[in-house]
PDB file of C-alpha atoms and ligand atoms in Angstrom:
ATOM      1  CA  UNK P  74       0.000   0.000   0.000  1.00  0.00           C
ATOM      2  CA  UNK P  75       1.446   3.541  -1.119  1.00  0.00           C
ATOM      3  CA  UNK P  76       0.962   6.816   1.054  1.00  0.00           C
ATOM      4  CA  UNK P  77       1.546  10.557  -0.152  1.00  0.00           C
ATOM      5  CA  UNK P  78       3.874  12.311   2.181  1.00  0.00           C
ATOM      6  CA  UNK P  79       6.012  15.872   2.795  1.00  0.00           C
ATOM      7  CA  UNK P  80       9.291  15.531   4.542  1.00  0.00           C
ATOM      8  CA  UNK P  81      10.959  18.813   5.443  1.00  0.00           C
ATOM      9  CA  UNK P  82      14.789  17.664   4.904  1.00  0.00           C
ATOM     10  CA  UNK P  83      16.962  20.710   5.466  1.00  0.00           C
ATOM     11  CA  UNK P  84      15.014  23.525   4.459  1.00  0.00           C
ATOM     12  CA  UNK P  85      13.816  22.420   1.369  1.00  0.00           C
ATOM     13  CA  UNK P  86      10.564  20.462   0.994  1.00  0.00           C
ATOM     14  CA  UNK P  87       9.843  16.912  -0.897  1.00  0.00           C
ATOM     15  CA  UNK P  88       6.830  15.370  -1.474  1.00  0.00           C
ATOM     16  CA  UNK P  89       6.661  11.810  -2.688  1.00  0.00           C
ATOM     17  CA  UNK P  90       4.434   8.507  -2.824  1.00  0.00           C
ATOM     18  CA  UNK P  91       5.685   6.028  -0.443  1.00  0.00           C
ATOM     19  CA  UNK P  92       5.100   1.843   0.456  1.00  0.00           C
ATOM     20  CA  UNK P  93       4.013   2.330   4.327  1.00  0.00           C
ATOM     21  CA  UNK P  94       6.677   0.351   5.213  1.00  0.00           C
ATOM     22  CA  UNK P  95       9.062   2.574   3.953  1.00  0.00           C
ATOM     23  CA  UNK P  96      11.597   4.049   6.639  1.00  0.00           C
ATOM     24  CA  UNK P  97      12.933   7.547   6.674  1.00  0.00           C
ATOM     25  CA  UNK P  98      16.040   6.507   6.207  1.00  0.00           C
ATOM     26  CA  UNK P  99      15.117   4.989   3.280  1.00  0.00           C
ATOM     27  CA  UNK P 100      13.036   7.290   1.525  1.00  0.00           C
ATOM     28  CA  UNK P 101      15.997  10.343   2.357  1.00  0.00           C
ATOM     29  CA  UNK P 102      18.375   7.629   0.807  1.00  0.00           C
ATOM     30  CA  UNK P 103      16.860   6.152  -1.914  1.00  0.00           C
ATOM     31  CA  UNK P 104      13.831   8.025  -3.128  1.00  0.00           C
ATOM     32  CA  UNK P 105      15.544  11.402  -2.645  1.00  0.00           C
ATOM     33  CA  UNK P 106      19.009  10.620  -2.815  1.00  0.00           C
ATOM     34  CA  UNK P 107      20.101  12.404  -0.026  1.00  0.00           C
ATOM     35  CA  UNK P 108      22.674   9.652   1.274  1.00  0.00           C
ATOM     36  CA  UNK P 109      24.740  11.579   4.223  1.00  0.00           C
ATOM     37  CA  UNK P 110      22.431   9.686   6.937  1.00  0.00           C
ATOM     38  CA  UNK P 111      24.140   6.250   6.333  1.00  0.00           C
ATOM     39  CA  UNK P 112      23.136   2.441   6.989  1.00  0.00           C
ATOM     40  CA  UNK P 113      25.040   0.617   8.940  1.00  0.00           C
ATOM     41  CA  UNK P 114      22.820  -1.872  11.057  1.00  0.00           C
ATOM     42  CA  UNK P 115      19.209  -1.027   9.874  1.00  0.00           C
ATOM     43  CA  UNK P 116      18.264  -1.655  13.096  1.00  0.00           C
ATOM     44  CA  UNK P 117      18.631   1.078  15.350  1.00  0.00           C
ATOM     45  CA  UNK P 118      22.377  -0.256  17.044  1.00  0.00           C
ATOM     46  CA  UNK P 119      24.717   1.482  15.405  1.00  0.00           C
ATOM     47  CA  UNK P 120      23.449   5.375  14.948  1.00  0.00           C
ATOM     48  CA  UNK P 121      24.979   5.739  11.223  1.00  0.00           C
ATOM     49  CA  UNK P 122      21.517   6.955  10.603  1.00  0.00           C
ATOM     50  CA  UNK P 123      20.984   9.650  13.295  1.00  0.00           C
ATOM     51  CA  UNK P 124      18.878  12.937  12.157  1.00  0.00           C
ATOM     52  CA  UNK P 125      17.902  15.465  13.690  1.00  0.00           C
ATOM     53  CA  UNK P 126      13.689  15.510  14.042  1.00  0.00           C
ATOM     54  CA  UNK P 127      12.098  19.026  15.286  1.00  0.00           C
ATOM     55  CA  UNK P 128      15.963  19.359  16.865  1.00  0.00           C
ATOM     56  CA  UNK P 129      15.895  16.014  18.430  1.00  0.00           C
ATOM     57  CA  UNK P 130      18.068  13.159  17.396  1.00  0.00           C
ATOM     58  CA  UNK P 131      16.653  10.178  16.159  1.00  0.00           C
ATOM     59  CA  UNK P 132      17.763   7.162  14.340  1.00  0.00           C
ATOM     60  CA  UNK P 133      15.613   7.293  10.990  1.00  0.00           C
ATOM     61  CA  UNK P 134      16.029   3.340  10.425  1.00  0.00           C
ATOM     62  CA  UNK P 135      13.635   3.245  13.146  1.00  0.00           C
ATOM     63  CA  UNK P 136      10.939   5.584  11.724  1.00  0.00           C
ATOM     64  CA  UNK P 137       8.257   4.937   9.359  1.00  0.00           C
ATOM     65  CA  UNK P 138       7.887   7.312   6.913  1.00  0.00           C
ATOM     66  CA  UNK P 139       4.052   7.669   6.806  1.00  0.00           C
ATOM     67  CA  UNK P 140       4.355   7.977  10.629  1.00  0.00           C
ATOM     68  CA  UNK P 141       6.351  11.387   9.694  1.00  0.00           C
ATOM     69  CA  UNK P 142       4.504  13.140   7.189  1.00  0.00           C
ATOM     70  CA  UNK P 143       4.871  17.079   7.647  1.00  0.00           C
ATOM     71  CA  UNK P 144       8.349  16.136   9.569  1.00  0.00           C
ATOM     72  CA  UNK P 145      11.130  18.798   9.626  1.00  0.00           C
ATOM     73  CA  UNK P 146      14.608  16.586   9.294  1.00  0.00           C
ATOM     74  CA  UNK P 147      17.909  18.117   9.431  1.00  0.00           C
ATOM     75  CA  UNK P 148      20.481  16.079   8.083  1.00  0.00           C
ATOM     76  CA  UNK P 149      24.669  16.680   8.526  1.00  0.00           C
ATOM     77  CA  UNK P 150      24.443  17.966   4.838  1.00  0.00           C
ATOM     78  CA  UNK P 151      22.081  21.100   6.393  1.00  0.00           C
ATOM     79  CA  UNK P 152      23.705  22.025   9.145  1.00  0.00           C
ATOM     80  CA  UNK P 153      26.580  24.357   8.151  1.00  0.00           C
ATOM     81  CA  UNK P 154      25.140  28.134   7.770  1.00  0.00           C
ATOM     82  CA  UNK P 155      27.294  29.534   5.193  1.00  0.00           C
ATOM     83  CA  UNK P 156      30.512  28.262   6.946  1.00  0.00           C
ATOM     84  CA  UNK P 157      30.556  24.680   9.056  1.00  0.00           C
ATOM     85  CA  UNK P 158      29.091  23.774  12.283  1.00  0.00           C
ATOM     86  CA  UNK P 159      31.203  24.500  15.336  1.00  0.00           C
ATOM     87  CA  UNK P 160      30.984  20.213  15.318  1.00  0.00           C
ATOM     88  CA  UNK P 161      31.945  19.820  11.483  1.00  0.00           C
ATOM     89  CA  UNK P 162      34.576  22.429  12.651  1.00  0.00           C
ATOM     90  CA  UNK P 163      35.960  20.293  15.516  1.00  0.00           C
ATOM     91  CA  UNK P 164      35.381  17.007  13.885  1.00  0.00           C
ATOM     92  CA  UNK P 165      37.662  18.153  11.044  1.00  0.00           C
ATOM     93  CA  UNK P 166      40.183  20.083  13.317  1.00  0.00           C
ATOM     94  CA  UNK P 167      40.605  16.977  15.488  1.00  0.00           C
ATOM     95  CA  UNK P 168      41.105  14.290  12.525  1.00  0.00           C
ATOM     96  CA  UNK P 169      37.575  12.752  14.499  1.00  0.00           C
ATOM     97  CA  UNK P 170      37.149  10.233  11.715  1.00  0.00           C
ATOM     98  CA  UNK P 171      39.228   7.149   9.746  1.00  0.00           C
ATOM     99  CA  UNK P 172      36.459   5.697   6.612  1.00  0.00           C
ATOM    100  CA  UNK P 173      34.129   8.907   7.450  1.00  0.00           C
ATOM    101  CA  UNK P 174      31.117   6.362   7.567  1.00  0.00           C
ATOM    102  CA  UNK P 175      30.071   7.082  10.590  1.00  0.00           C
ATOM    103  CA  UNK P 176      31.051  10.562  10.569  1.00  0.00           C
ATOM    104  CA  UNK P 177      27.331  12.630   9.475  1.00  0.00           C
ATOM    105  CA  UNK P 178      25.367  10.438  12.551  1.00  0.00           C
ATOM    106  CA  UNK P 179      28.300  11.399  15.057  1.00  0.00           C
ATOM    107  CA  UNK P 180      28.354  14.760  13.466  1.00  0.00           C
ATOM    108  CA  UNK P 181      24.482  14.948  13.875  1.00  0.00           C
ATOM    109  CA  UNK P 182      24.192  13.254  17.059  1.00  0.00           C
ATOM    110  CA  UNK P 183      26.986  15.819  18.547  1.00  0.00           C
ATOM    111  CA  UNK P 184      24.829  18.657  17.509  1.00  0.00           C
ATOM    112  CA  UNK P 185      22.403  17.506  19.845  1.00  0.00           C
ATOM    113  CA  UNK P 186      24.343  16.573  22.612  1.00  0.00           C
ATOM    114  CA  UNK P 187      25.717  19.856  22.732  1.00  0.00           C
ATOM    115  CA  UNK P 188      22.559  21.507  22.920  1.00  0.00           C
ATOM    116  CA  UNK P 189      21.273  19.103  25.435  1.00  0.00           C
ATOM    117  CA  UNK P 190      24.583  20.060  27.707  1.00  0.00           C
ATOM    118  CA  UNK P 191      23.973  23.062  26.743  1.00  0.00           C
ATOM    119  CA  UNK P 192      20.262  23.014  28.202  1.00  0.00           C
ATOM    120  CA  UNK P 193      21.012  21.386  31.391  1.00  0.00           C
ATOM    121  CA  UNK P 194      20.036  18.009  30.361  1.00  0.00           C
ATOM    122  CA  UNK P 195      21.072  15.205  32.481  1.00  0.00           C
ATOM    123  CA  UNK P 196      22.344  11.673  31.367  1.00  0.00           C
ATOM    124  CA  UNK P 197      22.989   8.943  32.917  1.00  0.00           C
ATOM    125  CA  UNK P 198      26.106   9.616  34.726  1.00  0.00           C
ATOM    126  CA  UNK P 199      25.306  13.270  35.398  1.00  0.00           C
ATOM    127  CA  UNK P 200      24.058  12.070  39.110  1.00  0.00           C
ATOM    128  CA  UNK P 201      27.454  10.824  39.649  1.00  0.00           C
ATOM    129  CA  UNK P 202      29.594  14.029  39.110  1.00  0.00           C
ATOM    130  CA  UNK P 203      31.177  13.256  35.854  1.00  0.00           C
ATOM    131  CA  UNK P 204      33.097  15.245  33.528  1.00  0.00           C
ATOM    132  CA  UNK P 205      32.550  16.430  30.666  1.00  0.00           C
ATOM    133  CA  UNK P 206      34.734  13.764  28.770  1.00  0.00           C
ATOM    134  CA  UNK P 207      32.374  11.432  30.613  1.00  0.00           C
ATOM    135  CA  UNK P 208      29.452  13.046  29.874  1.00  0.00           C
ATOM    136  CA  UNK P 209      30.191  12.936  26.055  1.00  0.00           C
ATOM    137  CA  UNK P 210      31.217   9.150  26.110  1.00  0.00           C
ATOM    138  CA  UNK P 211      27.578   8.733  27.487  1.00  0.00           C
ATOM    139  CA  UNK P 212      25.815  11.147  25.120  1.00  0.00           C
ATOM    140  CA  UNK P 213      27.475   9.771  22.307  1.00  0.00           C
ATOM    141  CA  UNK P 214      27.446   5.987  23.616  1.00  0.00           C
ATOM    142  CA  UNK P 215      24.594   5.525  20.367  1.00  0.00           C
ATOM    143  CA  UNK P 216      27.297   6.277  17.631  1.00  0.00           C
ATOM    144  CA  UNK P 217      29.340   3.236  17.147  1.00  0.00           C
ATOM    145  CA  UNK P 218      32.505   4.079  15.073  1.00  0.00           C
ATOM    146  CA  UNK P 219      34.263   0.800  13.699  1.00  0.00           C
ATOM    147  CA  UNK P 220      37.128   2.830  13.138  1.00  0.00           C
ATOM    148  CA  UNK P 221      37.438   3.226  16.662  1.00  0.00           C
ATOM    149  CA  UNK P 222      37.813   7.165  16.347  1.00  0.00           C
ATOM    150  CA  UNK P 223      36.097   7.862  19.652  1.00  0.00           C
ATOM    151  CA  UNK P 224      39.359   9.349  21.370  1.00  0.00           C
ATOM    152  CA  UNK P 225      39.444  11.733  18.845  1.00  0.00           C
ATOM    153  CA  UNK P 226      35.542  12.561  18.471  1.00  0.00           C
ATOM    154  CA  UNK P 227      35.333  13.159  22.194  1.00  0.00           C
ATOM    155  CA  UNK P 228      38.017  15.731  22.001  1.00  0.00           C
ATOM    156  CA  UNK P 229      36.231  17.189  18.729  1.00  0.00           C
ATOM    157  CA  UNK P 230      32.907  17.353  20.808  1.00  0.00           C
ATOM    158  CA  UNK P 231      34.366  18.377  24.176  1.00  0.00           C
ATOM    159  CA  UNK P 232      35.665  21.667  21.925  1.00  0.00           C
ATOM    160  CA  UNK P 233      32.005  22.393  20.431  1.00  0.00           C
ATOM    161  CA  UNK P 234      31.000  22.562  23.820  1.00  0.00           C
ATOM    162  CA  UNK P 235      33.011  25.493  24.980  1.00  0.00           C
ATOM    163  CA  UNK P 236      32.993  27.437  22.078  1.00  0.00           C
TER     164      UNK P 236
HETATM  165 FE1  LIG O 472      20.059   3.134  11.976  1.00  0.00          FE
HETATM  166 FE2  LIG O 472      22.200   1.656  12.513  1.00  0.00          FE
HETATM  167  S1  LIG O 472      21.409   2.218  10.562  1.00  0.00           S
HETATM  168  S2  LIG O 472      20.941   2.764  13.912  1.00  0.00           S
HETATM  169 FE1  LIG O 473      35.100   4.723  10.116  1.00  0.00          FE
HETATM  170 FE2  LIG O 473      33.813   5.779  12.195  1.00  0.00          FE
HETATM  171  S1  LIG O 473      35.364   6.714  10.966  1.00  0.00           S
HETATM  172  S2  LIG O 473      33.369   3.935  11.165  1.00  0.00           S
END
């Protein structure tokens, strides 16, 4: 069964017919071709997929597309303003990345953590006093990089953070 939806997907606006059981991942991918949110597990383990939805990051393998008609998506493609993110900035500045497949989800899923530090958000080892290295290790703890990058990303992250 087909569906007519909008998706929102970093400023600009697509409408297209889609098989309900279409995810957004798949639909940005392969119906619109935008192909920085990755697949790695296509199954919500790995965070290769993470957008942001209404500012909040999500992991679009998970997400039906019909479920998300009228959604605003912002992708690591639409995040640099004119010049890059402060987290493309430190991600690049740091070396935060070996293949780079993982690289838009981490970049995307720092955007948010930032904010949520930002905001006062506690995680899950906030209670316990830790620091900010710690903090990001937990925020991020969704990205998986087989690379094994993370040394690197924290440092990249703990940066956007204080600028
Ligand atoms: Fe979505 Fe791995 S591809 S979490
Ligand atoms: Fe290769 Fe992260 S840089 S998977």
């Amino acid at each position: 069964m087909d569906a007519d939806i909008t998706l929102r997907v970093d400023g600009v606006e697509h409408r297209l017919t889609v098989d309900t059981r279409t995810t957004v991942l798949d639909a940005l991918r392969e119906r619109l071709g935008i192909t920085s949110p990755k697949k790695g597990c296509d199954h919500g383990q790995c965070g290769a997929c993470t957008v942001l939805l209404e500012g909040r990051r999500v992991n679009s393998c998970l997400m039906p597309a019909v479920a998300h008609d009228g959604a605003d998506l912002r992708t690591a493609d639409g995040l640099a303003d004119g010049e890059p993110h402060p987290v493309q900035r430190g991600f690049v500045e740091h070396d935060a990345f070996q293949c780079g497949y993982c690289t838009p989800g981490q970049v995307v899923s720092a955007v948010a953590a930032v904010d949520e530090l930002h905001a006062g958000e506690p995680s899950a080892v906030t209670d316990r006093g830790a620091d900010l290295a710690e903090e990001i290790r937990e925020r991020m703890s969704g990205n998986i990089c087989r690379c094994g990058a993370y040394a690197n990303i924290v440092r990249a992250v703990e940066e956007a953070v204080t600028r």
